[in-house]
Each structure stands twice: as structure tokens, then as C-alpha cells.
């Protein structure tokens, strides 16, 4: 993945953490100008160390206005593609897991135990059938 104009980035640190934005201009080797009108990120200069590049790219030109960036974003359906990606699903699962109560964690543990018990029983059946054959 290359740092290029139109590249969609995930903001990992600082303001707007956890949101998506688009690279509108490359200032130097360390900083880029971001704009994310569809995700609520105001146009600002950010350090590349705070960003993670995604596989998505919006077809825009250098220094394009916010309304044009938003139009290109919606036409490319970036928000929809992001929600369908594995990365976004993992983040959502991590968020859900962090909000579990003690009782929820207990129920999850018991469900895992029940699942593992079923797997163990089926495996024992298969091993027994293999020994007979």
C-alpha cells in the first residue's frame, strides 16, 4: 500500500481515533493533509505515524474540495466496503468484547465449554470408527 492522494486511511491515534479519512495532499515524508467529510473528520494535517493505510482508494485529484471528496467517497461506497472488511469486523468484535460484564464473560466461557465438549465427543466417535475399520 502506497501513501498516495485518494488513499483511505484509518486514524489509529490522536483526534478522531478509529475513524476513516482520505489523503488529499502529501506535505512531506512524514505528514499528509486529510479530509473525511463522510466520517466526520475535519480537514487537517496529520503525521503518518498516527495513520494506518487501508486497501481502499478514492478517485480524487490533488487538493480537491471537501464536497468533491465527499461525493467521490459516496460514489465509491467506501463506508459500505469498510464495514464488510475483516479489519472492521475485528475492531467491532474487540469493542463488543471490551464492554462485556462479568456475567456475560461467564456465559461466554460456558458456551465455549459446551462447544468444546461437542467437538470432543464427535472426535472420539470418528477415532472409534477409524479403529474399527
PDB file of C-alpha atoms in Angstrom:
ATOM      1  CA  UNK A   1       0.000   0.000   0.000  1.00  0.00           C
ATOM      2  CA  UNK A   2       1.323   3.367  -1.006  1.00  0.00           C
ATOM      3  CA  UNK A   3       0.827   6.796   0.502  1.00  0.00           C
ATOM      4  CA  UNK A   4      -0.989   8.487  -2.367  1.00  0.00           C
ATOM      5  CA  UNK A   5      -3.703  11.030  -2.988  1.00  0.00           C
ATOM      6  CA  UNK A   6      -7.094   9.397  -2.543  1.00  0.00           C
ATOM      7  CA  UNK A   7      -5.836   6.625  -0.263  1.00  0.00           C
ATOM      8  CA  UNK A   8      -8.267   5.926   2.585  1.00  0.00           C
ATOM      9  CA  UNK A   9      -6.570   5.786   5.993  1.00  0.00           C
ATOM     10  CA  UNK A  10      -7.626   4.567   9.439  1.00  0.00           C
ATOM     11  CA  UNK A  11      -6.750   7.048  12.195  1.00  0.00           C
ATOM     12  CA  UNK A  12      -5.106   4.992  14.944  1.00  0.00           C
ATOM     13  CA  UNK A  13      -4.016   7.748  17.372  1.00  0.00           C
ATOM     14  CA  UNK A  14      -4.997  11.252  18.383  1.00  0.00           C
ATOM     15  CA  UNK A  15      -8.112  13.209  17.454  1.00  0.00           C
ATOM     16  CA  UNK A  16     -10.799  11.257  15.585  1.00  0.00           C
ATOM     17  CA  UNK A  17      -9.246   7.952  16.642  1.00  0.00           C
ATOM     18  CA  UNK A  18     -10.987   4.996  14.996  1.00  0.00           C
ATOM     19  CA  UNK A  19     -12.357   6.976  12.035  1.00  0.00           C
ATOM     20  CA  UNK A  20     -11.613   6.866   8.321  1.00  0.00           C
ATOM     21  CA  UNK A  21     -10.307   9.739   6.214  1.00  0.00           C
ATOM     22  CA  UNK A  22      -8.853  10.341   2.753  1.00  0.00           C
ATOM     23  CA  UNK A  23      -5.408  11.684   1.892  1.00  0.00           C
ATOM     24  CA  UNK A  24      -5.942  14.922  -0.036  1.00  0.00           C
ATOM     25  CA  UNK A  25      -2.324  16.124  -0.238  1.00  0.00           C
ATOM     26  CA  UNK A  26       1.133  14.884   0.766  1.00  0.00           C
ATOM     27  CA  UNK A  27       3.034  17.618   2.589  1.00  0.00           C
ATOM     28  CA  UNK A  28       6.359  15.853   3.140  1.00  0.00           C
ATOM     29  CA  UNK A  29       7.705  12.416   4.013  1.00  0.00           C
ATOM     30  CA  UNK A  30       6.018  12.452   7.427  1.00  0.00           C
ATOM     31  CA  UNK A  31       2.821  14.495   7.096  1.00  0.00           C
ATOM     32  CA  UNK A  32      -0.306  14.413   4.953  1.00  0.00           C
ATOM     33  CA  UNK A  33      -3.440  16.533   4.613  1.00  0.00           C
ATOM     34  CA  UNK A  34      -6.541  14.512   5.473  1.00  0.00           C
ATOM     35  CA  UNK A  35     -10.219  15.071   4.819  1.00  0.00           C
ATOM     36  CA  UNK A  36     -13.054  12.797   5.914  1.00  0.00           C
ATOM     37  CA  UNK A  37     -16.395  14.558   5.431  1.00  0.00           C
ATOM     38  CA  UNK A  38     -18.372  11.303   5.393  1.00  0.00           C
ATOM     39  CA  UNK A  39     -16.893  10.117   8.700  1.00  0.00           C
ATOM     40  CA  UNK A  40     -16.809  13.488  10.484  1.00  0.00           C
ATOM     41  CA  UNK A  41     -13.065  14.141  10.199  1.00  0.00           C
ATOM     42  CA  UNK A  42     -12.296  17.793   9.518  1.00  0.00           C
ATOM     43  CA  UNK A  43      -9.576  18.702   7.020  1.00  0.00           C
ATOM     44  CA  UNK A  44      -6.285  18.690   8.941  1.00  0.00           C
ATOM     45  CA  UNK A  45      -2.584  17.854   8.736  1.00  0.00           C
ATOM     46  CA  UNK A  46      -1.680  14.542  10.377  1.00  0.00           C
ATOM     47  CA  UNK A  47       1.514  12.602  10.944  1.00  0.00           C
ATOM     48  CA  UNK A  48       1.767   9.316   9.052  1.00  0.00           C
ATOM     49  CA  UNK A  49       2.803   7.570  12.287  1.00  0.00           C
ATOM     50  CA  UNK A  50      -0.741   8.119  13.584  1.00  0.00           C
ATOM     51  CA  UNK A  51      -2.369   6.589  10.491  1.00  0.00           C
ATOM     52  CA  UNK A  52      -2.784   3.115   9.032  1.00  0.00           C
ATOM     53  CA  UNK A  53      -3.246   2.722   5.287  1.00  0.00           C
ATOM     54  CA  UNK A  54      -6.234   0.702   4.083  1.00  0.00           C
ATOM     55  CA  UNK A  55      -6.655  -1.096   0.769  1.00  0.00           C
ATOM     56  CA  UNK A  56      -9.332   1.373  -0.371  1.00  0.00           C
ATOM     57  CA  UNK A  57      -8.709   4.319  -2.677  1.00  0.00           C
ATOM     58  CA  UNK A  58     -10.982   7.200  -3.697  1.00  0.00           C
ATOM     59  CA  UNK A  59     -10.540   8.644  -7.215  1.00  0.00           C
ATOM     60  CA  UNK A  60      -9.754  12.301  -6.424  1.00  0.00           C
ATOM     61  CA  UNK A  61      -7.239  14.894  -7.587  1.00  0.00           C
ATOM     62  CA  UNK A  62      -4.714  16.906  -5.581  1.00  0.00           C
ATOM     63  CA  UNK A  63      -6.184  19.391  -3.047  1.00  0.00           C
ATOM     64  CA  UNK A  64      -9.772  18.644  -4.018  1.00  0.00           C
ATOM     65  CA  UNK A  65     -12.527  20.475  -2.100  1.00  0.00           C
ATOM     66  CA  UNK A  66     -14.367  18.792   0.767  1.00  0.00           C
ATOM     67  CA  UNK A  67     -17.677  18.478  -1.104  1.00  0.00           C
ATOM     68  CA  UNK A  68     -15.923  16.749  -4.023  1.00  0.00           C
ATOM     69  CA  UNK A  69     -14.125  14.381  -1.661  1.00  0.00           C
ATOM     70  CA  UNK A  70     -17.458  13.503  -0.048  1.00  0.00           C
ATOM     71  CA  UNK A  71     -19.061  12.940  -3.447  1.00  0.00           C
ATOM     72  CA  UNK A  72     -16.228  10.615  -4.550  1.00  0.00           C
ATOM     73  CA  UNK A  73     -16.405   8.811  -1.180  1.00  0.00           C
ATOM     74  CA  UNK A  74     -20.121   8.060  -1.553  1.00  0.00           C
ATOM     75  CA  UNK A  75     -19.786   7.044  -5.202  1.00  0.00           C
ATOM     76  CA  UNK A  76     -17.022   4.580  -4.307  1.00  0.00           C
ATOM     77  CA  UNK A  77     -19.150   3.294  -1.363  1.00  0.00           C
ATOM     78  CA  UNK A  78     -16.111   3.307   0.929  1.00  0.00           C
ATOM     79  CA  UNK A  79     -18.152   3.184   4.163  1.00  0.00           C
ATOM     80  CA  UNK A  80     -20.007   0.089   2.961  1.00  0.00           C
ATOM     81  CA  UNK A  81     -16.793  -1.616   1.813  1.00  0.00           C
ATOM     82  CA  UNK A  82     -15.091  -0.799   5.124  1.00  0.00           C
ATOM     83  CA  UNK A  83     -17.910  -2.337   7.180  1.00  0.00           C
ATOM     84  CA  UNK A  84     -17.609  -5.521   5.127  1.00  0.00           C
ATOM     85  CA  UNK A  85     -13.849  -5.807   5.608  1.00  0.00           C
ATOM     86  CA  UNK A  86     -12.256  -8.201   8.097  1.00  0.00           C
ATOM     87  CA  UNK A  87     -10.386  -5.336   9.741  1.00  0.00           C
ATOM     88  CA  UNK A  88     -13.605  -3.510  10.642  1.00  0.00           C
ATOM     89  CA  UNK A  89     -15.253  -6.709  11.853  1.00  0.00           C
ATOM     90  CA  UNK A  90     -12.309  -7.428  14.171  1.00  0.00           C
ATOM     91  CA  UNK A  91     -12.478  -3.892  15.569  1.00  0.00           C
ATOM     92  CA  UNK A  92     -16.226  -4.261  16.177  1.00  0.00           C
ATOM     93  CA  UNK A  93     -15.744  -7.620  17.903  1.00  0.00           C
ATOM     94  CA  UNK A  94     -12.982  -6.155  20.083  1.00  0.00           C
ATOM     95  CA  UNK A  95     -15.268  -3.286  21.079  1.00  0.00           C
ATOM     96  CA  UNK A  96     -18.099  -5.666  21.977  1.00  0.00           C
ATOM     97  CA  UNK A  97     -15.727  -7.864  23.961  1.00  0.00           C
ATOM     98  CA  UNK A  98     -14.416  -4.874  25.922  1.00  0.00           C
ATOM     99  CA  UNK A  99     -17.937  -3.935  27.033  1.00  0.00           C
ATOM    100  CA  UNK A 100     -18.851  -7.398  28.370  1.00  0.00           C
ATOM    101  CA  UNK A 101     -19.904  -7.640  32.008  1.00  0.00           C
ATOM    102  CA  UNK A 102     -18.700 -10.365  34.366  1.00  0.00           C
ATOM    103  CA  UNK A 103     -21.892 -12.329  33.794  1.00  0.00           C
ATOM    104  CA  UNK A 104     -21.543 -12.020  30.006  1.00  0.00           C
ATOM    105  CA  UNK A 105     -17.954 -13.294  30.212  1.00  0.00           C
ATOM    106  CA  UNK A 106     -19.181 -16.218  32.362  1.00  0.00           C
ATOM    107  CA  UNK A 107     -21.896 -17.101  29.820  1.00  0.00           C
ATOM    108  CA  UNK A 108     -19.309 -16.918  27.018  1.00  0.00           C
ATOM    109  CA  UNK A 109     -16.992 -19.240  28.940  1.00  0.00           C
ATOM    110  CA  UNK A 110     -19.799 -21.778  29.495  1.00  0.00           C
ATOM    111  CA  UNK A 111     -20.805 -21.626  25.806  1.00  0.00           C
ATOM    112  CA  UNK A 112     -17.194 -22.311  24.774  1.00  0.00           C
ATOM    113  CA  UNK A 113     -17.035 -25.247  27.182  1.00  0.00           C
ATOM    114  CA  UNK A 114     -20.237 -26.719  25.710  1.00  0.00           C
ATOM    115  CA  UNK A 115     -18.932 -26.283  22.158  1.00  0.00           C
ATOM    116  CA  UNK A 116     -15.598 -27.904  23.034  1.00  0.00           C
ATOM    117  CA  UNK A 117     -17.424 -30.812  24.686  1.00  0.00           C
ATOM    118  CA  UNK A 118     -19.425 -31.440  21.483  1.00  0.00           C
ATOM    119  CA  UNK A 119     -16.264 -31.308  19.378  1.00  0.00           C
ATOM    120  CA  UNK A 120     -14.515 -33.734  21.728  1.00  0.00           C
ATOM    121  CA  UNK A 121     -17.431 -36.219  21.555  1.00  0.00           C
ATOM    122  CA  UNK A 122     -17.551 -36.096  17.732  1.00  0.00           C
ATOM    123  CA  UNK A 123     -13.788 -36.559  17.504  1.00  0.00           C
ATOM    124  CA  UNK A 124     -13.981 -39.581  19.813  1.00  0.00           C
ATOM    125  CA  UNK A 125     -16.704 -41.083  17.565  1.00  0.00           C
ATOM    126  CA  UNK A 126     -14.554 -40.577  14.465  1.00  0.00           C
ATOM    127  CA  UNK A 127     -11.497 -42.117  16.144  1.00  0.00           C
ATOM    128  CA  UNK A 128     -13.557 -45.117  17.266  1.00  0.00           C
ATOM    129  CA  UNK A 129     -14.925 -45.633  13.744  1.00  0.00           C
ATOM    130  CA  UNK A 130     -11.400 -45.377  12.332  1.00  0.00           C
ATOM    131  CA  UNK A 131     -10.102 -48.015  14.753  1.00  0.00           C
ATOM    132  CA  UNK A 132     -12.855 -50.463  13.746  1.00  0.00           C
ATOM    133  CA  UNK A 133     -12.165 -50.003  10.041  1.00  0.00           C
TER     134      UNK A 133
END
